[in-house]
Amino acid sequence: MQGMLLSMTNLSTRTEEFHFRVVLTEQSRTNINNDYISKLTEMVYTDEDEWNLWQRRGDPVLHIDLTKWADVLVVAPLDMNTLAKIAVGICDNLLTCIVRAWNIKKPLILCPALPAEATEQILTKLQIGTLKSWGYDVLLPEPCAEASSKNCYAYPMVETDKIADLVMLKMSVK
């Protein structure tokens, strides 16, 4: 995640047109320093923000507002649990609600952080294939160099510069 934050900084130095908002899942909150991330972004959202904002009919719905605000959605790192949820349409937290409500005419980039063995599993291949068939960009990590000789317990993600390059490309086509 720290690498992703650095990539956000690099994107904002390439152009001043980028504004970042971050959605933290419960799982990611255990790995992130909120003070650090809030210095790099406009806003940091959690599930509580979604549930506390809406009280009755007519109130703003955060996940809908965020889909209208954003030009590009990047989910990085994407864990296997959230990958599976997105592939079958489960929306039980703020992030998956945003993805479910996302306008497919706008770029959605998914960056799974998967162990090498998981990318070869049939279920993972089906889930990634489903997401690609919907028009989502899925950036897979390079295979672990040690994977063929022994178990690789690393959960690599694609290099953050590749994510930044794809965001720049998608924005230039727009």
PDB file of C-alpha atoms in Angstrom:
ATOM      1  CA  MET A   1       0.000   0.000   0.000  1.00  0.00           C
ATOM      2  CA  GLN A   2       2.885   2.375   0.722  1.00  0.00           C
ATOM      3  CA  GLY A   3       4.022   1.924  -2.889  1.00  0.00           C
ATOM      4  CA  MET A   4       0.552   2.841  -4.103  1.00  0.00           C
ATOM      5  CA  LEU A   5       0.681   6.029  -2.042  1.00  0.00           C
ATOM      6  CA  LEU A   6       4.015   6.930  -3.614  1.00  0.00           C
ATOM      7  CA  SER A   7       2.514   6.307  -7.028  1.00  0.00           C
ATOM      8  CA  MET A   8      -0.324   8.691  -6.182  1.00  0.00           C
ATOM      9  CA  THR A   9       2.268  11.304  -5.298  1.00  0.00           C
ATOM     10  CA  ASN A  10       4.052  10.681  -8.616  1.00  0.00           C
ATOM     11  CA  LEU A  11       0.779  11.058 -10.528  1.00  0.00           C
ATOM     12  CA  SER A  12      -0.003  14.340  -8.842  1.00  0.00           C
ATOM     13  CA  THR A  13       3.447  15.680  -9.747  1.00  0.00           C
ATOM     14  CA  ARG A  14       2.879  14.760 -13.426  1.00  0.00           C
ATOM     15  CA  THR A  15      -0.217  16.900 -13.546  1.00  0.00           C
ATOM     16  CA  GLU A  16      -2.058  19.029 -11.062  1.00  0.00           C
ATOM     17  CA  GLU A  17      -5.374  17.775 -12.399  1.00  0.00           C
ATOM     18  CA  PHE A  18      -5.368  14.633 -10.225  1.00  0.00           C
ATOM     19  CA  HIS A  19      -7.268  14.584  -6.968  1.00  0.00           C
ATOM     20  CA  PHE A  20      -7.291  11.439  -4.867  1.00  0.00           C
ATOM     21  CA  ARG A  21      -9.854  10.005  -2.523  1.00  0.00           C
ATOM     22  CA  VAL A  22      -9.157   6.733  -0.778  1.00  0.00           C
ATOM     23  CA  VAL A  23     -11.562   4.089   0.456  1.00  0.00           C
ATOM     24  CA  LEU A  24     -10.181   1.863   3.182  1.00  0.00           C
ATOM     25  CA  THR A  25     -11.765  -1.508   3.842  1.00  0.00           C
ATOM     26  CA  GLU A  26     -11.739  -2.949   7.342  1.00  0.00           C
ATOM     27  CA  GLN A  27      -8.879  -5.255   6.367  1.00  0.00           C
ATOM     28  CA  SER A  28      -6.761  -2.461   4.897  1.00  0.00           C
ATOM     29  CA  ARG A  29      -7.229  -0.247   7.957  1.00  0.00           C
ATOM     30  CA  THR A  30      -5.024  -2.608   9.944  1.00  0.00           C
ATOM     31  CA  ASN A  31      -2.137  -2.029   7.506  1.00  0.00           C
ATOM     32  CA  ILE A  32      -2.407   1.715   6.943  1.00  0.00           C
ATOM     33  CA  ASN A  33      -1.374   4.751   8.918  1.00  0.00           C
ATOM     34  CA  ASN A  34      -4.349   7.121   8.541  1.00  0.00           C
ATOM     35  CA  ASP A  35      -2.213  10.187   9.291  1.00  0.00           C
ATOM     36  CA  TYR A  36       0.163   9.349   6.443  1.00  0.00           C
ATOM     37  CA  ILE A  37      -2.529   8.611   3.903  1.00  0.00           C
ATOM     38  CA  SER A  38      -4.586  11.690   4.760  1.00  0.00           C
ATOM     39  CA  LYS A  39      -1.595  13.905   3.870  1.00  0.00           C
ATOM     40  CA  LEU A  40      -1.617  12.537   0.304  1.00  0.00           C
ATOM     41  CA  THR A  41      -5.322  12.543  -0.415  1.00  0.00           C
ATOM     42  CA  GLU A  42      -8.305  14.870  -0.303  1.00  0.00           C
ATOM     43  CA  MET A  43     -10.440  12.451   1.676  1.00  0.00           C
ATOM     44  CA  VAL A  44     -10.213   9.037   3.295  1.00  0.00           C
ATOM     45  CA  TYR A  45     -13.448   7.078   3.553  1.00  0.00           C
ATOM     46  CA  THR A  46     -14.397   3.980   5.504  1.00  0.00           C
ATOM     47  CA  ASP A  47     -17.512   1.839   5.771  1.00  0.00           C
ATOM     48  CA  GLU A  48     -18.680   3.936   8.719  1.00  0.00           C
ATOM     49  CA  ASP A  49     -18.861   7.002   6.468  1.00  0.00           C
ATOM     50  CA  GLU A  50     -21.298   5.200   4.160  1.00  0.00           C
ATOM     51  CA  TRP A  51     -23.537   4.003   6.956  1.00  0.00           C
ATOM     52  CA  ASN A  52     -23.439   7.211   9.033  1.00  0.00           C
ATOM     53  CA  LEU A  53     -24.084   9.612   6.149  1.00  0.00           C
ATOM     54  CA  TRP A  54     -27.364   8.069   5.103  1.00  0.00           C
ATOM     55  CA  GLN A  55     -30.182   8.329   7.656  1.00  0.00           C
ATOM     56  CA  ARG A  56     -33.382   8.487   5.592  1.00  0.00           C
ATOM     57  CA  ARG A  57     -34.730   8.743   2.052  1.00  0.00           C
ATOM     58  CA  GLY A  58     -33.384  11.740   0.216  1.00  0.00           C
ATOM     59  CA  ASP A  59     -30.056  11.782   2.076  1.00  0.00           C
ATOM     60  CA  PRO A  60     -26.865  11.565  -0.008  1.00  0.00           C
ATOM     61  CA  VAL A  61     -25.590   8.063  -0.705  1.00  0.00           C
ATOM     62  CA  LEU A  62     -21.811   8.144  -0.435  1.00  0.00           C
ATOM     63  CA  HIS A  63     -20.984   5.320  -2.835  1.00  0.00           C
ATOM     64  CA  ILE A  64     -23.192   6.905  -5.519  1.00  0.00           C
ATOM     65  CA  ASP A  65     -21.664  10.344  -4.950  1.00  0.00           C
ATOM     66  CA  LEU A  66     -18.152   8.883  -5.254  1.00  0.00           C
ATOM     67  CA  THR A  67     -18.985   7.149  -8.544  1.00  0.00           C
ATOM     68  CA  LYS A  68     -20.168  10.488  -9.913  1.00  0.00           C
ATOM     69  CA  TRP A  69     -17.125  12.372  -8.601  1.00  0.00           C
ATOM     70  CA  ALA A  70     -14.376  10.040  -9.852  1.00  0.00           C
ATOM     71  CA  ASP A  71     -13.144   9.787 -13.443  1.00  0.00           C
ATOM     72  CA  VAL A  72     -11.122   6.620 -12.775  1.00  0.00           C
ATOM     73  CA  LEU A  73     -11.415   3.963 -10.088  1.00  0.00           C
ATOM     74  CA  VAL A  74      -8.284   2.064  -9.068  1.00  0.00           C
ATOM     75  CA  VAL A  75      -8.556  -0.787  -6.573  1.00  0.00           C
ATOM     76  CA  ALA A  76      -5.065  -1.528  -5.335  1.00  0.00           C
ATOM     77  CA  PRO A  77      -4.131  -3.740  -3.719  1.00  0.00           C
ATOM     78  CA  LEU A  78      -7.092  -5.996  -4.383  1.00  0.00           C
ATOM     79  CA  ASP A  79      -7.206  -9.055  -2.123  1.00  0.00           C
ATOM     80  CA  MET A  80      -8.662 -12.401  -3.156  1.00  0.00           C
ATOM     81  CA  ASN A  81     -11.750 -11.972  -0.988  1.00  0.00           C
ATOM     82  CA  THR A  82     -12.691  -8.660  -2.590  1.00  0.00           C
ATOM     83  CA  LEU A  83     -11.841 -10.024  -6.043  1.00  0.00           C
ATOM     84  CA  ALA A  84     -14.379 -12.805  -5.479  1.00  0.00           C
ATOM     85  CA  LYS A  85     -17.005 -10.382  -4.138  1.00  0.00           C
ATOM     86  CA  ILE A  86     -16.693  -8.085  -7.141  1.00  0.00           C
ATOM     87  CA  ALA A  87     -16.860 -10.994  -9.600  1.00  0.00           C
ATOM     88  CA  VAL A  88     -20.236 -12.112  -8.218  1.00  0.00           C
ATOM     89  CA  GLY A  89     -21.680  -8.687  -7.419  1.00  0.00           C
ATOM     90  CA  ILE A  90     -21.555  -8.788  -3.630  1.00  0.00           C
ATOM     91  CA  CYS A  91     -21.533  -5.293  -2.189  1.00  0.00           C
ATOM     92  CA  ASP A  92     -21.229  -5.486   1.574  1.00  0.00           C
ATOM     93  CA  ASN A  93     -18.819  -2.603   2.183  1.00  0.00           C
ATOM     94  CA  LEU A  94     -18.194   0.867   0.790  1.00  0.00           C
ATOM     95  CA  LEU A  95     -15.590  -0.271  -1.749  1.00  0.00           C
ATOM     96  CA  THR A  96     -17.669  -3.074  -3.236  1.00  0.00           C
ATOM     97  CA  CYS A  97     -20.733  -0.788  -3.330  1.00  0.00           C
ATOM     98  CA  ILE A  98     -18.716   1.734  -5.355  1.00  0.00           C
ATOM     99  CA  VAL A  99     -17.552  -0.955  -7.783  1.00  0.00           C
ATOM    100  CA  ARG A 100     -21.087  -2.335  -8.131  1.00  0.00           C
ATOM    101  CA  ALA A 101     -22.467   1.136  -8.920  1.00  0.00           C
ATOM    102  CA  TRP A 102     -19.540   2.133 -11.185  1.00  0.00           C
ATOM    103  CA  ASN A 103     -20.340   3.527 -14.634  1.00  0.00           C
ATOM    104  CA  ILE A 104     -18.670   1.039 -16.981  1.00  0.00           C
ATOM    105  CA  LYS A 105     -18.026   3.848 -19.485  1.00  0.00           C
ATOM    106  CA  LYS A 106     -15.379   5.119 -17.061  1.00  0.00           C
ATOM    107  CA  PRO A 107     -12.110   3.230 -16.439  1.00  0.00           C
ATOM    108  CA  LEU A 108     -11.984   0.758 -13.571  1.00  0.00           C
ATOM    109  CA  ILE A 109      -8.539  -0.690 -12.858  1.00  0.00           C
ATOM    110  CA  LEU A 110      -8.166  -3.689 -10.565  1.00  0.00           C
ATOM    111  CA  CYS A 111      -4.733  -4.614  -9.223  1.00  0.00           C
ATOM    112  CA  PRO A 112      -4.869  -7.965  -7.441  1.00  0.00           C
ATOM    113  CA  ALA A 113      -2.192  -8.795  -4.900  1.00  0.00           C
ATOM    114  CA  LEU A 114      -2.070 -12.543  -5.348  1.00  0.00           C
ATOM    115  CA  PRO A 115       0.383 -15.289  -4.487  1.00  0.00           C
ATOM    116  CA  ALA A 116       1.745 -16.929  -7.625  1.00  0.00           C
ATOM    117  CA  GLU A 117      -0.170 -20.136  -6.955  1.00  0.00           C
ATOM    118  CA  ALA A 118      -3.498 -18.305  -6.806  1.00  0.00           C
ATOM    119  CA  THR A 119      -3.220 -16.909 -10.335  1.00  0.00           C
ATOM    120  CA  GLU A 120      -3.227 -20.476 -11.643  1.00  0.00           C
ATOM    121  CA  GLN A 121      -6.314 -21.614  -9.728  1.00  0.00           C
ATOM    122  CA  ILE A 122      -9.379 -22.212 -11.862  1.00  0.00           C
ATOM    123  CA  LEU A 123     -11.658 -20.102  -9.671  1.00  0.00           C
ATOM    124  CA  THR A 124      -9.267 -17.138  -9.767  1.00  0.00           C
ATOM    125  CA  LYS A 125      -8.966 -17.423 -13.556  1.00  0.00           C
ATOM    126  CA  LEU A 126     -12.774 -17.492 -13.885  1.00  0.00           C
ATOM    127  CA  GLN A 127     -13.166 -14.446 -11.628  1.00  0.00           C
ATOM    128  CA  ILE A 128     -10.520 -12.453 -13.494  1.00  0.00           C
ATOM    129  CA  GLY A 129     -11.990 -13.531 -16.821  1.00  0.00           C
ATOM    130  CA  THR A 130     -15.433 -12.366 -15.704  1.00  0.00           C
ATOM    131  CA  LEU A 131     -14.107  -8.956 -14.665  1.00  0.00           C
ATOM    132  CA  LYS A 132     -12.213  -8.532 -17.932  1.00  0.00           C
ATOM    133  CA  SER A 133     -15.336  -9.514 -19.905  1.00  0.00           C
ATOM    134  CA  TRP A 134     -17.130  -6.611 -18.213  1.00  0.00           C
ATOM    135  CA  GLY A 135     -14.504  -4.219 -19.537  1.00  0.00           C
ATOM    136  CA  TYR A 136     -12.490  -3.822 -16.344  1.00  0.00           C
ATOM    137  CA  ASP A 137      -8.716  -3.559 -16.601  1.00  0.00           C
ATOM    138  CA  VAL A 138      -7.007  -6.203 -14.464  1.00  0.00           C
ATOM    139  CA  LEU A 139      -3.283  -5.677 -13.910  1.00  0.00           C
ATOM    140  CA  LEU A 140      -1.730  -8.886 -12.653  1.00  0.00           C
ATOM    141  CA  PRO A 141       1.618  -9.006 -10.855  1.00  0.00           C
ATOM    142  CA  GLU A 142       4.679 -10.507 -12.449  1.00  0.00           C
ATOM    143  CA  PRO A 143       5.139 -14.143 -11.419  1.00  0.00           C
ATOM    144  CA  CYS A 144       7.298 -14.691  -8.350  1.00  0.00           C
ATOM    145  CA  ALA A 145      10.776 -15.767  -9.440  1.00  0.00           C
ATOM    146  CA  GLU A 146      10.916 -18.378  -6.685  1.00  0.00           C
ATOM    147  CA  ALA A 147       7.465 -19.812  -7.372  1.00  0.00           C
ATOM    148  CA  SER A 148       8.652 -22.632  -9.600  1.00  0.00           C
ATOM    149  CA  SER A 149      11.264 -23.926  -7.162  1.00  0.00           C
ATOM    150  CA  LYS A 150       9.445 -23.510  -3.830  1.00  0.00           C
ATOM    151  CA  ASN A 151       6.383 -21.999  -2.250  1.00  0.00           C
ATOM    152  CA  CYS A 152       6.255 -18.244  -2.658  1.00  0.00           C
ATOM    153  CA  TYR A 153       4.366 -16.641   0.198  1.00  0.00           C
ATOM    154  CA  ALA A 154       4.679 -13.112  -1.107  1.00  0.00           C
ATOM    155  CA  TYR A 155       1.518 -11.359  -2.272  1.00  0.00           C
ATOM    156  CA  PRO A 156       2.915  -9.252  -5.088  1.00  0.00           C
ATOM    157  CA  MET A 157       1.009  -6.524  -6.861  1.00  0.00           C
ATOM    158  CA  VAL A 158       1.785  -4.962 -10.231  1.00  0.00           C
ATOM    159  CA  GLU A 159       4.369  -2.184 -10.035  1.00  0.00           C
ATOM    160  CA  THR A 160       2.728   1.084  -9.063  1.00  0.00           C
ATOM    161  CA  ASP A 161       4.368   2.917 -11.963  1.00  0.00           C
ATOM    162  CA  LYS A 162       2.439   0.616 -14.333  1.00  0.00           C
ATOM    163  CA  ILE A 163      -0.770   1.583 -12.570  1.00  0.00           C
ATOM    164  CA  ALA A 164       0.104   5.275 -12.874  1.00  0.00           C
ATOM    165  CA  ASP A 165       0.939   4.837 -16.569  1.00  0.00           C
ATOM    166  CA  LEU A 166      -2.400   3.136 -17.242  1.00  0.00           C
ATOM    167  CA  VAL A 167      -4.286   5.878 -15.384  1.00  0.00           C
ATOM    168  CA  MET A 168      -2.485   8.500 -17.507  1.00  0.00           C
ATOM    169  CA  LEU A 169      -3.321   6.561 -20.673  1.00  0.00           C
ATOM    170  CA  LYS A 170      -6.994   6.184 -19.744  1.00  0.00           C
ATOM    171  CA  MET A 171      -7.259   9.873 -18.894  1.00  0.00           C
ATOM    172  CA  SER A 172      -5.599  10.927 -22.169  1.00  0.00           C
ATOM    173  CA  VAL A 173      -8.083   8.845 -24.191  1.00  0.00           C
ATOM    174  CA  LYS A 174     -11.000  10.422 -22.362  1.00  0.00           C
TER     175      LYS A 174
END
